[in-house]
Structures are given as C-alpha cells and as structure tokens.
Amino acid sequence: CLGTSILTDSDSFQDVVVKIERPTYHKPFLGGFKNRITGVEFHNAGSQTIPKTRPDKGIQLFCRETQTVFEKNKPQQTKNTTSTQMTKIGLYVSNMTDKLVSPGKYLTAEEYHKRRLEAVIVLQTYFRRWHAINVVQNLREEKRLRLAWEAQEELRRKKEKEEKLRREHERRLNPKTKEDFELLYHALQLWKQEETERINRTLTGAERKAAFCGLLEQEAQLIASIGRHKLNADEENQQKATLRFLAKCAQPKRWKAYDGKITEMDTQYTLRARELFEIYRSISMNDIPKDERIDVLLTLRRTVKEHECKLTWEIVELIDREVDLMSREVKECNLEGLRKRICTLFLQYIKTPKFNPEVARILKVPPDPLKLYKNVNFCHSCENYLPSTEFPVPANSRTIGRCRLCCKLDNEARQREAFLKHKLILENLRKSEADYQDDAKIVFLVQ
C-alpha cells in the first residue's frame, strides 16, 4: 500500500490509500522503442491476464513444432489437351496399323489365391525333399565316421593291450622301478600259492614235506635273484637321480610373462651349479682317453682348490694319486675304486651349500636343523627320524604309523600285493574326468 494526498478544494488536501498489485509473473518483452534524446524506453503493451499453465507431468518436455518447418515435394502433371482424328464423310483414315485387343478370361480372387497355394505346395514339396536328402546324407556321414572311429578305437585298444603286455613282460625281465619289483613279488606269491595247492592236492606224508622243502628252496633262490636285480636297479636309479638332481640345480630361473612367453635368467649361483654339474658328468664318464681324463682331473683340482677344508684336501690327494698311477701305466680296472671315491667326494662337495649355494633350496634335509623340528616324525618300526613326507597317511588314520620303506618291506615279505593296476585305473579315471572339463575335483582327492 502507498499513501498519497490529493487536492480536493482550492486549499484543502485529502489522504488516499492506493493499493498496488504486484504481478505474479514476469511480464514478457513484446518489443518497443527508445527515445534517443531522453533515453526513455517505451514497451509495447501486453495483456495482464495470467496465462493458463499446463499441468506438470513430472518429465521435461521439449517441443520443436515452432522451430522446424516440414516441407513436402509433390509433382503435378498439368493437363494437355489433344484431339483424335476419326473417319468421317470426306476423310479416310487407314486402320492397317491398328491392333485388335480382345478381353481374356477373367480371373477371380479365389482362383488367384488357389493358384498361389498350389505353387507354394509345389515349392514346399521340393524343399522338403531337398532337406530330407541332406538329413539322410548327414546321418549316413555320421554313421560312417562313427564306424570308422569305433574301428580305430578297437585297433587302439588292441595295440594298447599288446603294448601293455609287452611292457609288463619287459618289466618282469628287466625290473627298474618300485612297481616292477611289486609285480615280481606278486607273481612270486601267485606261483607259491599255485604250487602249494598242487602239493596239497597231489601229495601226502613225507613226499608232501619234501615237496614243501624244495618249494622253499626255490622261493629263496627266486628272492635272491630278485634281490640281485634290485641292487643293480638301485645303483642305476641312484646315478640317474644324482644327474637329475644336479641338472635341476643348474637350471636357470624361469617365469611366464603376460603374453605367455617363458623368460629365463641365469644367476651367479646357477652358473656355478652348471659348472660343477659339467665337471661331475665328465668325472663320472668311463672309457675316455688318458689325456682327456688328466685334463678333467686338473680342472677338478683347480675348482676344489678354491676352498681350503678337509674335504677338498682329500679330493686333491686322490686326484694326485690317480694322476701318478696313470703315469705309471696302471690298468683301468685297478683304478675303478679310486675313481668312485673321487666321484663320491666331489658329489659331497657339490651338495655342500657353502661351495654350491644353489643346492640349498633343493636338498631334502635343510642345512639348518631348526627347520626340521616341526616336520619330523619317529618311525617305530625302523626307529629312524624321518620327514613327514616319508609317512603314508590313510584317510581313516589318526596317528602316524610306519614309514614308506617299512610298509614296502613288509609287503614284499608277507602280503606281496601289487597296486599297479589300481594306480592305472585311478590315472585313467582322472584323465577321463579332466576331459569332461566340468571343473570336478573330487576324483583328484582319491588316493
């Protein structure tokens, strides 16, 4: 509200209250003009009526109708007035080039759709025939491939069986591994049972006792023969295990990169291990010329002379002795024991972490005895302290029993069971389960 006074008479004034209504919306600018001299702006008049507001729909709307002009092109053909000349009295028009058009048979909608249906049926008939021929050919090809695969699989099984029999026969003739000797002891037990049954079935009295004595002597001879094979195999396996152990020490560090490539890196310790491995392999070789043997011995002497201790002194003394004996033309057969002593002492030199640091991470028995205390168990059968890996732990066992060597010795002496077949069955089962690729891991937990 605003108060103001107005003149009522010539000398009197009256106060009047003037109410000013403020607009509820901003007045739109509809144009106008400006006085250039005074600078006063004059706007075009606008309606004071409040425009009708649209209800709020909750979403933001945009309209392009007032901003976009839609154009449409439509061609038009203008009329062209023509005339036709007809024959009349006094005018002749030739009809030689005219063409007579006669209406054909009228085709109804039902007849048209009937013809299309018949054509569709013919097309479907030929298509289904072609599809059936393809299906039959595919079935015939699948049958041929299946029969060929079955024949190949049967041939493969036959070859595997023959190879298995040949390998088992070779294992019995030249046993090398623990499973080979298990097979021999198992075959010995089967033979003993058959002979015992035959003697009990055919003989009685003193003849039976004599037959049992002869059977016992034959069994003792066979066990002794198996023992001799076992000694030879143990010696050969020990030499192979030693070379494998030294080769593992001499391997460079390897890791796989992000692109799948293998990166190898040699360190000063792996190079040292490789040098010692090459020397040991040269020292353990037989039937090499005399001058080459002397060169290898001198190389070994220079290598072990880098460290002064009792072991290196013994190796140097044995090397000097062999060189002296070779200079005196001593026979090779008389030097075998001396050479074995040099190989044994040099192997002991290689397995010492002080001389070959790389060997420390591969030794079963760590150089620090404190690391063994939490991982050592006592075998009550052989009364030895062995690492926990030397004890088989069954699934239903709560205590640690005998070590693997005692279990193996007890099996050879009494039961003489062979677990090779069960091992092969389990390996085939694991392989078939892995081929399914269903991420099942329960079969790999079966022992």
Coordinates of C-alpha atoms in Angstrom, one line a residue:
C1 CA 0.0 0.0 0.0
L2 CA 1.1 3.5 -0.7
G3 CA -0.3 6.7 1.0
T4 CA -0.7 9.9 -1.0
S5 CA -2.6 13.2 -0.6
I6 CA -4.8 14.8 -3.3
L7 CA -6.2 18.3 -3.7
T8 CA -9.9 18.3 -3.1
D9 CA -10.6 22.1 -3.0
S10 CA -8.6 25.2 -3.6
D11 CA -7.0 25.0 -0.3
S12 CA -7.7 21.5 1.2
F13 CA -6.0 18.2 0.8
Q14 CA -7.2 14.6 1.5
D15 CA -5.1 11.4 2.1
V16 CA -6.0 8.5 -0.1
V17 CA -4.6 4.9 0.2
V18 CA -3.5 3.5 -3.2
K19 CA -3.2 -0.3 -3.5
I20 CA -0.5 -1.6 -5.9
E21 CA -0.9 -5.2 -7.1
R22 CA 2.3 -6.9 -7.9
P23 CA 2.2 -9.2 -10.9
T24 CA 2.6 -12.8 -10.1
Y25 CA 4.6 -13.5 -13.2
H26 CA 7.3 -11.7 -15.2
K27 CA 5.9 -9.6 -18.0
P28 CA 7.2 -10.7 -21.3
F29 CA 9.0 -8.3 -23.6
L30 CA 7.0 -7.8 -26.7
G31 CA 9.2 -5.2 -28.3
G32 CA 9.2 -1.4 -28.1
F33 CA 11.2 1.7 -28.9
K34 CA 13.7 4.0 -27.2
N35 CA 13.8 7.8 -27.3
R36 CA 17.3 8.6 -28.4
I37 CA 17.3 12.1 -27.0
T38 CA 15.9 11.4 -23.5
G39 CA 16.9 7.7 -23.3
V40 CA 13.4 6.6 -22.1
E41 CA 12.3 3.1 -23.2
F42 CA 8.7 2.5 -24.3
H43 CA 7.5 -1.1 -24.4
N44 CA 4.6 -2.4 -26.4
A45 CA 1.6 -3.2 -24.3
G46 CA 0.8 -6.7 -23.1
S47 CA -2.1 -8.4 -21.6
Q48 CA -2.3 -8.6 -17.8
T49 CA -4.2 -11.8 -17.9
I50 CA -2.3 -14.7 -16.3
P51 CA -1.7 -17.3 -19.0
K52 CA -3.1 -20.8 -18.4
T53 CA -0.4 -23.1 -17.1
R54 CA -0.1 -26.7 -18.3
P55 CA -0.2 -29.4 -15.7
D56 CA 3.2 -30.8 -14.6
K57 CA 3.7 -34.3 -16.0
G58 CA 6.9 -35.0 -14.0
I59 CA 9.1 -35.1 -17.0
Q60 CA 10.9 -32.4 -19.0
L61 CA 9.3 -31.7 -22.4
F62 CA 10.8 -30.2 -25.5
C63 CA 8.8 -29.0 -28.4
R64 CA 10.2 -28.4 -31.9
E65 CA 7.0 -27.7 -33.8
T66 CA 7.6 -23.9 -33.8
Q67 CA 11.3 -24.4 -34.7
T68 CA 11.1 -26.9 -37.6
V69 CA 9.4 -26.5 -40.9
F70 CA 8.4 -29.7 -42.6
E71 CA 8.4 -29.5 -46.4
K72 CA 6.9 -31.9 -48.9
N73 CA 7.5 -32.1 -52.6
K74 CA 4.7 -33.3 -54.7
P75 CA 5.0 -33.3 -58.5
Q76 CA 1.9 -32.3 -60.5
Q77 CA 1.1 -33.2 -64.1
T78 CA -0.6 -30.4 -66.0
K79 CA -3.4 -31.1 -68.4
N80 CA -2.5 -31.4 -72.1
T81 CA -5.5 -31.1 -74.4
T82 CA -5.2 -33.3 -77.5
S83 CA -7.5 -34.3 -80.3
T84 CA -8.1 -37.5 -82.2
Q85 CA -9.0 -37.6 -85.9
M86 CA -11.8 -40.1 -86.8
T87 CA -13.1 -41.3 -90.1
K88 CA -15.9 -39.3 -91.5
I89 CA -17.6 -38.4 -94.7
G90 CA -14.9 -37.0 -96.9
L91 CA -12.0 -38.2 -94.7
Y92 CA -10.3 -41.6 -94.9
V93 CA -8.0 -42.8 -92.0
S94 CA -6.1 -46.0 -92.6
N95 CA -6.5 -48.8 -90.0
M96 CA -3.7 -51.1 -91.2
T97 CA -1.5 -50.4 -88.2
D98 CA -4.3 -50.8 -85.6
K99 CA -4.2 -53.7 -83.2
L100 CA -7.2 -55.6 -82.2
V101 CA -7.4 -56.2 -78.4
S102 CA -9.8 -58.8 -77.1
P103 CA -10.5 -59.4 -73.4
G104 CA -9.2 -62.7 -71.9
K105 CA -10.7 -64.9 -69.3
Y106 CA -11.5 -63.1 -66.1
L107 CA -9.5 -64.4 -63.0
T108 CA -11.3 -64.2 -59.7
A109 CA -9.6 -63.6 -56.4
E110 CA -10.4 -67.2 -55.2
E111 CA -8.8 -68.7 -58.4
Y112 CA -5.8 -66.4 -58.0
H113 CA -5.2 -67.4 -54.4
K114 CA -5.8 -71.1 -55.3
R115 CA -3.1 -70.9 -57.9
R116 CA -0.7 -69.3 -55.5
L117 CA -1.4 -72.0 -52.9
E118 CA -0.8 -74.8 -55.4
A119 CA 2.5 -73.2 -56.3
V120 CA 3.5 -72.8 -52.7
I121 CA 2.7 -76.5 -52.1
V122 CA 4.9 -77.5 -55.1
L123 CA 7.8 -75.3 -53.7
Q124 CA 7.4 -76.8 -50.2
T125 CA 7.4 -80.3 -51.7
Y126 CA 10.7 -79.8 -53.5
F127 CA 12.3 -78.0 -50.5
R128 CA 11.3 -80.8 -48.1
R129 CA 12.7 -83.4 -50.5
W130 CA 16.0 -81.4 -50.6
H131 CA 16.0 -81.1 -46.8
A132 CA 15.3 -84.8 -46.3
I133 CA 18.2 -85.7 -48.7
N134 CA 20.6 -83.5 -46.7
V135 CA 19.4 -85.1 -43.4
V136 CA 19.9 -88.6 -44.7
Q137 CA 23.3 -87.7 -46.1
N138 CA 24.4 -86.2 -42.8
L139 CA 23.2 -89.3 -40.9
R140 CA 25.0 -91.5 -43.4
E141 CA 28.2 -89.5 -43.0
E142 CA 27.9 -89.5 -39.2
K143 CA 27.4 -93.3 -39.3
R144 CA 30.4 -93.7 -41.5
L145 CA 32.5 -91.5 -39.1
R146 CA 31.2 -93.4 -36.1
L147 CA 32.0 -96.8 -37.6
A148 CA 35.5 -95.6 -38.6
W149 CA 36.0 -94.2 -35.0
E150 CA 34.9 -97.4 -33.5
A151 CA 37.2 -99.4 -35.7
Q152 CA 40.1 -97.1 -34.9
E153 CA 39.2 -97.2 -31.2
E154 CA 39.2 -101.0 -31.3
L155 CA 42.5 -101.0 -33.1
R156 CA 43.9 -98.6 -30.5
R157 CA 42.7 -100.7 -27.6
K158 CA 44.2 -103.8 -29.2
K159 CA 47.5 -102.0 -29.6
E160 CA 47.4 -100.7 -26.1
K161 CA 46.7 -104.2 -24.7
E162 CA 49.6 -105.6 -26.7
E163 CA 51.9 -102.7 -25.6
K164 CA 50.7 -103.3 -22.0
L165 CA 51.5 -107.0 -22.2
R166 CA 54.9 -106.3 -23.8
R167 CA 55.7 -103.6 -21.2
E168 CA 54.7 -105.9 -18.4
H169 CA 56.8 -108.7 -19.9
E170 CA 59.7 -106.2 -20.2
R171 CA 59.2 -105.2 -16.6
R172 CA 59.4 -108.7 -15.4
L173 CA 62.6 -109.3 -17.4
N174 CA 64.3 -106.0 -16.6
P175 CA 62.8 -104.5 -13.4
K176 CA 63.8 -101.0 -12.7
T177 CA 61.1 -99.2 -10.6
K178 CA 59.3 -99.9 -7.4
E179 CA 56.2 -101.0 -9.3
D180 CA 58.2 -103.5 -11.3
F181 CA 59.5 -105.3 -8.2
E182 CA 56.0 -105.3 -6.8
L183 CA 54.9 -107.1 -9.9
L184 CA 57.7 -109.6 -9.5
Y185 CA 56.9 -110.3 -5.8
H186 CA 53.2 -110.5 -6.6
A187 CA 53.9 -113.1 -9.4
L188 CA 56.2 -115.0 -6.9
Q189 CA 53.3 -115.1 -4.4
L190 CA 50.8 -116.4 -7.0
W191 CA 53.3 -119.1 -8.1
K192 CA 53.9 -120.1 -4.5
Q193 CA 50.1 -120.4 -3.9
E194 CA 49.6 -122.5 -7.0
E195 CA 52.5 -124.8 -6.1
T196 CA 51.2 -125.1 -2.5
E197 CA 47.7 -126.1 -3.7
R198 CA 49.1 -128.6 -6.2
I199 CA 51.3 -130.2 -3.5
N200 CA 48.4 -130.4 -1.0
R201 CA 46.1 -131.8 -3.7
T202 CA 48.5 -134.5 -5.0
L203 CA 51.0 -135.5 -2.3
T204 CA 50.7 -136.6 1.3
G205 CA 53.0 -137.6 4.1
A206 CA 56.8 -137.5 3.7
E207 CA 56.5 -136.7 0.0
R208 CA 54.5 -133.6 0.9
K209 CA 57.1 -132.4 3.4
A210 CA 59.9 -132.9 0.9
A211 CA 58.0 -131.0 -1.8
F212 CA 57.5 -128.2 0.6
C213 CA 61.2 -128.1 1.4
G214 CA 62.0 -128.0 -2.3
L215 CA 59.4 -125.2 -2.8
L216 CA 61.0 -123.2 0.0
E217 CA 64.5 -123.5 -1.6
Q218 CA 63.1 -122.4 -5.0
E219 CA 61.4 -119.5 -3.4
A220 CA 64.6 -118.5 -1.6
Q221 CA 66.5 -118.7 -4.9
L222 CA 63.9 -116.6 -6.7
I223 CA 64.0 -114.0 -3.9
A224 CA 67.8 -113.9 -4.1
S225 CA 67.6 -113.4 -7.9
I226 CA 65.1 -110.5 -7.5
G227 CA 67.4 -109.0 -4.8
R228 CA 70.3 -109.0 -7.3
H229 CA 68.2 -107.3 -9.9
K230 CA 67.1 -104.8 -7.3
L231 CA 70.7 -104.0 -6.3
N232 CA 71.6 -103.3 -10.0
A233 CA 68.5 -101.2 -10.5
D234 CA 69.1 -99.2 -7.3
E235 CA 72.6 -98.4 -8.4
E236 CA 71.4 -97.3 -11.9
N237 CA 68.5 -95.3 -10.4
Q238 CA 70.7 -93.7 -7.9
Q239 CA 73.1 -92.5 -10.7
K240 CA 70.1 -91.2 -12.7
A241 CA 68.7 -89.5 -9.6
T242 CA 72.0 -87.8 -9.0
L243 CA 72.3 -86.5 -12.5
R244 CA 68.7 -85.3 -12.4
F245 CA 69.3 -83.5 -9.1
L246 CA 72.4 -81.7 -10.4
A247 CA 70.6 -80.8 -13.6
K248 CA 67.8 -79.3 -11.6
C249 CA 70.3 -77.2 -9.6
A250 CA 71.8 -75.9 -12.9
Q251 CA 68.5 -74.8 -14.4
P252 CA 68.1 -71.1 -14.9
K253 CA 65.3 -69.1 -13.2
R254 CA 62.2 -69.3 -15.3
W255 CA 58.9 -67.4 -15.2
K256 CA 56.0 -66.9 -17.7
A257 CA 55.3 -63.4 -19.0
Y258 CA 51.8 -61.9 -19.6
D259 CA 52.0 -62.8 -23.3
G260 CA 52.7 -66.5 -22.5
K261 CA 56.4 -66.4 -23.3
I262 CA 58.9 -68.1 -21.0
T263 CA 61.7 -65.9 -19.7
E264 CA 64.9 -67.5 -18.4
M265 CA 67.6 -65.8 -16.3
D266 CA 70.9 -67.1 -15.1
T267 CA 72.3 -66.1 -11.8
Q268 CA 75.8 -66.4 -10.4
Y269 CA 74.6 -69.4 -8.3
T270 CA 73.1 -71.3 -11.3
L271 CA 76.2 -70.7 -13.4
R272 CA 78.3 -72.1 -10.5
A273 CA 76.0 -75.1 -10.3
R274 CA 76.1 -75.7 -14.0
E275 CA 79.9 -75.6 -14.0
L276 CA 80.1 -78.2 -11.2
F277 CA 77.5 -80.3 -13.0
E278 CA 79.6 -80.4 -16.2
I279 CA 82.7 -81.4 -14.2
Y280 CA 80.8 -84.2 -12.3
R281 CA 79.5 -85.5 -15.6
S282 CA 83.0 -85.6 -17.1
I283 CA 84.4 -87.2 -14.0
S284 CA 81.8 -90.0 -13.9
M285 CA 82.3 -90.9 -17.6
N286 CA 84.1 -94.1 -18.4
D287 CA 86.3 -95.2 -21.3
I288 CA 87.7 -91.8 -22.2
P289 CA 91.2 -91.3 -23.4
K290 CA 94.0 -90.8 -20.9
D291 CA 94.9 -87.2 -21.8
E292 CA 91.3 -86.1 -21.6
R293 CA 91.0 -87.8 -18.2
I294 CA 94.0 -85.9 -17.0
D295 CA 92.6 -82.6 -18.2
V296 CA 89.3 -83.3 -16.4
L297 CA 91.2 -84.2 -13.2
L298 CA 93.3 -81.0 -13.4
T299 CA 90.1 -78.9 -13.9
L300 CA 88.6 -80.6 -10.9
R301 CA 91.7 -79.9 -8.9
R302 CA 91.6 -76.2 -9.7
T303 CA 87.9 -76.0 -8.9
V304 CA 88.2 -77.6 -5.4
K305 CA 91.4 -75.7 -4.6
E306 CA 89.3 -72.5 -4.3
H307 CA 88.2 -73.6 -0.8
E308 CA 90.5 -75.0 1.8
C309 CA 89.0 -77.6 4.0
K310 CA 89.4 -81.3 4.9
L311 CA 87.1 -82.4 2.1
T312 CA 89.0 -80.5 -0.6
W313 CA 92.3 -81.8 0.7
E314 CA 91.1 -85.4 0.4
I315 CA 89.9 -84.8 -3.2
V316 CA 93.1 -83.1 -4.2
E317 CA 95.1 -86.0 -2.6
L318 CA 93.0 -88.6 -4.5
I319 CA 93.4 -86.7 -7.8
D320 CA 97.2 -86.6 -7.4
R321 CA 97.2 -90.3 -6.6
E322 CA 95.2 -91.2 -9.8
V323 CA 97.4 -88.9 -12.0
D324 CA 100.5 -90.6 -10.5
L325 CA 99.1 -94.1 -11.1
M326 CA 98.1 -93.2 -14.6
S327 CA 101.6 -92.0 -15.3
R328 CA 102.9 -95.4 -14.1
E329 CA 100.6 -97.2 -16.7
V330 CA 98.3 -98.8 -14.2
K331 CA 95.4 -100.7 -15.7
E332 CA 91.9 -99.2 -15.9
C333 CA 90.3 -101.9 -13.9
N334 CA 92.6 -101.2 -10.9
L335 CA 91.6 -97.5 -10.9
E336 CA 87.8 -98.1 -10.6
G337 CA 87.7 -97.9 -6.8
L338 CA 89.8 -94.7 -6.8
R339 CA 87.6 -93.1 -9.3
K340 CA 84.4 -94.0 -7.5
R341 CA 85.9 -92.4 -4.3
I342 CA 86.7 -89.2 -6.3
C343 CA 83.1 -89.1 -7.6
T344 CA 81.6 -89.7 -4.2
L345 CA 83.7 -87.0 -2.5
F346 CA 83.1 -84.5 -5.3
L347 CA 79.3 -85.1 -5.1
Q348 CA 79.6 -84.4 -1.4
Y349 CA 81.4 -81.2 -2.3
I350 CA 78.6 -80.2 -4.7
K351 CA 75.9 -80.9 -2.1
T352 CA 77.5 -78.5 0.4
P353 CA 75.7 -75.2 0.3
K354 CA 78.9 -73.4 1.2
F355 CA 80.5 -74.4 -2.1
N356 CA 77.3 -74.6 -4.2
P357 CA 74.7 -72.1 -2.8
E358 CA 72.1 -73.1 -5.4
V359 CA 71.8 -76.6 -3.9
A360 CA 70.4 -75.3 -0.6
R361 CA 66.9 -74.9 -1.9
I362 CA 66.7 -78.4 -3.4
L363 CA 68.1 -80.5 -0.6
K364 CA 65.5 -82.6 1.3
V365 CA 67.3 -82.1 4.5
P366 CA 67.9 -78.3 5.0
P367 CA 71.3 -77.2 6.3
D368 CA 69.6 -75.6 9.4
P369 CA 68.4 -78.3 11.8
L370 CA 65.9 -76.0 13.4
K371 CA 63.8 -76.2 10.3
L372 CA 63.3 -79.9 10.8
Y373 CA 61.9 -79.9 14.3
K374 CA 58.3 -79.2 13.3
N375 CA 58.3 -81.6 10.3
V376 CA 60.0 -84.7 11.7
N377 CA 58.3 -87.9 12.9
F378 CA 59.6 -91.1 14.5
C379 CA 59.1 -94.5 12.8
H380 CA 58.6 -97.2 15.5
S381 CA 59.5 -100.0 13.0
C382 CA 62.9 -98.9 11.8
E383 CA 63.4 -96.4 14.7
N384 CA 64.5 -93.6 12.4
Y385 CA 63.5 -89.9 12.5
L386 CA 62.2 -89.1 9.0
P387 CA 60.3 -86.1 7.5
S388 CA 56.5 -86.3 7.4
T389 CA 56.6 -86.8 3.6
E390 CA 58.1 -90.3 4.2
F391 CA 55.0 -91.5 6.1
P392 CA 51.8 -92.6 4.2
V393 CA 48.7 -91.1 5.9
P394 CA 45.5 -93.1 5.2
A395 CA 42.2 -91.2 5.2
N396 CA 40.9 -93.1 8.4
S397 CA 44.1 -92.8 10.4
R398 CA 44.6 -90.5 13.4
T399 CA 48.2 -91.5 14.2
I400 CA 51.4 -91.8 12.1
G401 CA 52.5 -95.4 11.7
R402 CA 55.4 -96.9 9.8
C403 CA 57.3 -95.1 7.1
R404 CA 57.0 -95.9 3.4
L405 CA 60.2 -98.1 3.4
C406 CA 58.9 -100.3 6.2
C407 CA 55.5 -100.7 4.6
K408 CA 57.2 -101.6 1.3
L409 CA 59.5 -104.1 3.1
D410 CA 56.5 -105.7 5.0
N411 CA 54.5 -106.0 1.7
E412 CA 57.5 -107.8 0.0
A413 CA 58.0 -110.1 2.9
R414 CA 54.3 -111.1 3.7
Q415 CA 51.4 -110.0 1.5
R416 CA 53.2 -109.2 -1.7
E417 CA 50.4 -107.2 -3.2
A418 CA 50.7 -105.2 -6.4
F419 CA 48.9 -101.9 -6.6
L420 CA 49.9 -101.1 -10.2
K421 CA 46.5 -102.0 -11.7
H422 CA 44.7 -99.8 -9.2
K423 CA 47.1 -97.0 -9.9
L424 CA 46.5 -97.2 -13.7
I425 CA 42.7 -97.4 -13.1
L426 CA 42.9 -94.2 -11.0
E427 CA 45.0 -92.4 -13.5
N428 CA 42.6 -93.3 -16.4
L429 CA 39.7 -92.1 -14.2
R430 CA 41.4 -88.8 -13.5
K431 CA 42.2 -88.4 -17.2
S432 CA 38.6 -89.1 -18.3
E433 CA 37.3 -86.7 -15.6
A434 CA 39.6 -84.0 -16.8
D435 CA 38.4 -84.4 -20.4
Y436 CA 34.9 -83.6 -19.3
Q437 CA 36.0 -80.1 -18.4
D438 CA 33.3 -79.7 -15.7
D439 CA 35.6 -78.4 -13.0
A440 CA 35.0 -81.5 -10.8
K441 CA 37.9 -82.0 -8.4
I442 CA 36.7 -84.8 -6.2
V443 CA 38.4 -87.5 -8.2
F444 CA 41.8 -85.9 -7.7
L445 CA 41.4 -86.3 -3.9
V446 CA 41.1 -90.1 -4.1
Q447 CA 44.3 -91.8 -3.0

